[in-house]
PDB file of C-alpha atoms in Angstrom:
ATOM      1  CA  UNK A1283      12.111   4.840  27.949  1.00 81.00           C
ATOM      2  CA  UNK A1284      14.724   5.966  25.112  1.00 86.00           C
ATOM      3  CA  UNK A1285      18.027   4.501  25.162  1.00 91.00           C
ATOM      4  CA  UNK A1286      20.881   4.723  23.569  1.00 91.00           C
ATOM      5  CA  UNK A1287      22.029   2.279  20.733  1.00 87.00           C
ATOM      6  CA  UNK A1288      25.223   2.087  18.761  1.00 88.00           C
ATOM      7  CA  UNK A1289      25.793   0.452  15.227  1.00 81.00           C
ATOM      8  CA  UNK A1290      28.018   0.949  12.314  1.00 81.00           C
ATOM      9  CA  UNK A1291      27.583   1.654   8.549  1.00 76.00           C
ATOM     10  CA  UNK A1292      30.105   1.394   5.951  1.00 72.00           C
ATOM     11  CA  UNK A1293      32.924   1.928   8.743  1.00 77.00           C
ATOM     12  CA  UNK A1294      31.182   4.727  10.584  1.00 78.00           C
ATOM     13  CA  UNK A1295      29.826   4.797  14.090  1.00 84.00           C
ATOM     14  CA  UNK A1296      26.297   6.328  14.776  1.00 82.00           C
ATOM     15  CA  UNK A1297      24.466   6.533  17.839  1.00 84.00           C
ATOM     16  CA  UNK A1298      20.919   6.902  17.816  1.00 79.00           C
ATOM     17  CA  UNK A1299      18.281   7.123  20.536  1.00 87.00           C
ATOM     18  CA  UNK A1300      14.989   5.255  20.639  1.00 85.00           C
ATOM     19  CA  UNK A1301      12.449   2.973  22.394  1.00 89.00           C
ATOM     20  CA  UNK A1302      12.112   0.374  19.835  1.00 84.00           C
ATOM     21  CA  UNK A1303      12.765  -3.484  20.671  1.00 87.00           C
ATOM     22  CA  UNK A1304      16.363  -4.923  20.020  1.00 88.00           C
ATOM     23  CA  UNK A1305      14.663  -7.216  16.950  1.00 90.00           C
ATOM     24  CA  UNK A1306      13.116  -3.244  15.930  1.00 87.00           C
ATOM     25  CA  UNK A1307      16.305  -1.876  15.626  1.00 85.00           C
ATOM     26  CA  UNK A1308      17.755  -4.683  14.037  1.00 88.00           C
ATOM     27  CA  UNK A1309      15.015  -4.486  11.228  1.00 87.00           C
ATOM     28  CA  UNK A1310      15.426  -1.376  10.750  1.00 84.00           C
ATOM     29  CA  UNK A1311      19.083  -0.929  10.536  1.00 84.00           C
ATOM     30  CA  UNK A1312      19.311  -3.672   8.243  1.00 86.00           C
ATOM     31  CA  UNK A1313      16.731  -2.680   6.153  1.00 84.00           C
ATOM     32  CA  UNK A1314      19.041   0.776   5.674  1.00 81.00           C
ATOM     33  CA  UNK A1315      22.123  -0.921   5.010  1.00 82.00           C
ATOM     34  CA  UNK A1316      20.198  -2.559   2.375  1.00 84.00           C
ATOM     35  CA  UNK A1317      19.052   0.513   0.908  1.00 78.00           C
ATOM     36  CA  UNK A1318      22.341   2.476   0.808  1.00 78.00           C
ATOM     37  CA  UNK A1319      24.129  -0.631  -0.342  1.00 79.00           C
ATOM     38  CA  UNK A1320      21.984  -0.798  -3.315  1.00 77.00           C
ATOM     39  CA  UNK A1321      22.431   2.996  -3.849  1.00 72.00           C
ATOM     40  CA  UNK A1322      26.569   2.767  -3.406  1.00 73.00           C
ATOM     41  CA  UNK A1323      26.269  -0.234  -6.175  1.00 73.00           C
ATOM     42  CA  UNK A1324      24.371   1.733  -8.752  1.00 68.00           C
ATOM     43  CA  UNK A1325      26.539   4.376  -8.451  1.00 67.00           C
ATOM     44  CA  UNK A1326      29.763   2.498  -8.274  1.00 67.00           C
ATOM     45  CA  UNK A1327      31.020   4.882  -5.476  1.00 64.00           C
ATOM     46  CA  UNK A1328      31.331   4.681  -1.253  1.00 61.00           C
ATOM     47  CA  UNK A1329      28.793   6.367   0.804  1.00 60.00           C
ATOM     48  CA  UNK A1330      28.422  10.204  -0.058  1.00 68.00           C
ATOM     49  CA  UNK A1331      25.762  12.695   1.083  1.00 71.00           C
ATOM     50  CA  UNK A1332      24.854  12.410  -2.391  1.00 70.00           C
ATOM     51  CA  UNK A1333      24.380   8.636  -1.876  1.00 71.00           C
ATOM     52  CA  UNK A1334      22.542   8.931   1.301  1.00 75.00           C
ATOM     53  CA  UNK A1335      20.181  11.489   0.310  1.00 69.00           C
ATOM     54  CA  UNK A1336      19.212   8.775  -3.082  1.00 70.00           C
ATOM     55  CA  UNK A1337      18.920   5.973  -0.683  1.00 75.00           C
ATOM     56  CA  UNK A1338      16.971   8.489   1.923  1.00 77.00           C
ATOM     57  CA  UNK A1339      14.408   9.430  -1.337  1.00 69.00           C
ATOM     58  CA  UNK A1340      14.347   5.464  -2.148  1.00 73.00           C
ATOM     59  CA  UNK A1341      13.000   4.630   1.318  1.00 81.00           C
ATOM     60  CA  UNK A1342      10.831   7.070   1.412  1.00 76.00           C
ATOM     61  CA  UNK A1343       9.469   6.295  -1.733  1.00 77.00           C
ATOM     62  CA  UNK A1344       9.009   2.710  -0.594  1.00 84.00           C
ATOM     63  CA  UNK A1345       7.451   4.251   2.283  1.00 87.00           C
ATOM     64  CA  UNK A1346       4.665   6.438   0.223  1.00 85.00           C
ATOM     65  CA  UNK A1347       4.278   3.390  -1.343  1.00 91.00           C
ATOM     66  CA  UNK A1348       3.702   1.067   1.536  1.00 93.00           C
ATOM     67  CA  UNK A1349       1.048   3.713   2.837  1.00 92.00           C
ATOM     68  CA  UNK A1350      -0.842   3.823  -0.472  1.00 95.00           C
ATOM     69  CA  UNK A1351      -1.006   0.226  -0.878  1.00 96.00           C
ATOM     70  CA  UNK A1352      -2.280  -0.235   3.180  1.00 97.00           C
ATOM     71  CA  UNK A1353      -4.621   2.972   2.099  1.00 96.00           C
ATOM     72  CA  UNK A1354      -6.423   0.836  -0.824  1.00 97.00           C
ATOM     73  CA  UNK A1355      -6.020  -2.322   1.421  1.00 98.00           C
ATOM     74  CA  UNK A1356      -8.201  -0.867   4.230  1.00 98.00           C
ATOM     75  CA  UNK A1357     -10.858   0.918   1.754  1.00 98.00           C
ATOM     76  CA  UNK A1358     -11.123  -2.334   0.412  1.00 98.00           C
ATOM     77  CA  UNK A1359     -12.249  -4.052   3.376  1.00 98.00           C
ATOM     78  CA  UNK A1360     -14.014  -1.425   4.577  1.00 97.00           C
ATOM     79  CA  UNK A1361     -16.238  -1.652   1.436  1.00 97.00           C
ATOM     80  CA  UNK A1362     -16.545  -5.957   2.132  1.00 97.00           C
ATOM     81  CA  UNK A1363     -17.671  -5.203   5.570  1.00 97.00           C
ATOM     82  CA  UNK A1364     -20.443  -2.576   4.535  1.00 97.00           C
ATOM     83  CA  UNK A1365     -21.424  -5.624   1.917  1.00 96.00           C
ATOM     84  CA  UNK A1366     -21.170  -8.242   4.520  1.00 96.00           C
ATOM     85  CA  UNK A1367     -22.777  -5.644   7.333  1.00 96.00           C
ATOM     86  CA  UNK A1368     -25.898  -5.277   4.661  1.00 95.00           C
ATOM     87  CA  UNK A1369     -26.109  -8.969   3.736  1.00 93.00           C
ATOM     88  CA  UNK A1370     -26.662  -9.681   7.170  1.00 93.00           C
ATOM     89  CA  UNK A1371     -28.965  -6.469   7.664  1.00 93.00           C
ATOM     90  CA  UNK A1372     -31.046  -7.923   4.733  1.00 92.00           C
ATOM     91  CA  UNK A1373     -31.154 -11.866   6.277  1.00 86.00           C
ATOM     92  CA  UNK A1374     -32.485 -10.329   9.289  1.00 79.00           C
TER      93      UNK A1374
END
């Protein structure tokens, strides 16, 4: 069931709704703050919607990133299991 969870970023309130786990939200949150705090530091400046658009494009680019990698990852053992599956197929 969603509910309703407050937090703070650079001095602002947000609300947000969701059905992830306290720990989720937690993760997730902090893994933003890190994200726009890295963005604010490069550009020397407070939070802007310029600023939160970058850091918005840099998480999504670790995102893309994060999907390739798990992409290769699972073709990868999908090829070692055909190899194993036939090694197996062959001892038989």
């Amino acid at each position: 069931m969603a509910r309703s969870v407050k937090f703070e970023v650079f001095g602002q309130e947000y609300s947000l709704n969701t059905e992830m786990e306290d720990a989720e939200v937690q993760e997730v949150l902090d893994f933003v703050r890190v994200h726009l705090s890295e963005t604010c530091r490069a550009t020397n400046v407070l939070p802007s919607s310029r600023n939160l658009i970058l850091a918005s494009l840099n998480m999504a680019g670790k995102y893309v990133q994060l999907r390739k990698d798990f992409e290769a990852y699972r073709n990868k053992i999908d090829r070692l299991n055909d190899q194993i599956r036939k090694k197996i197929e062959d001892f038989v």
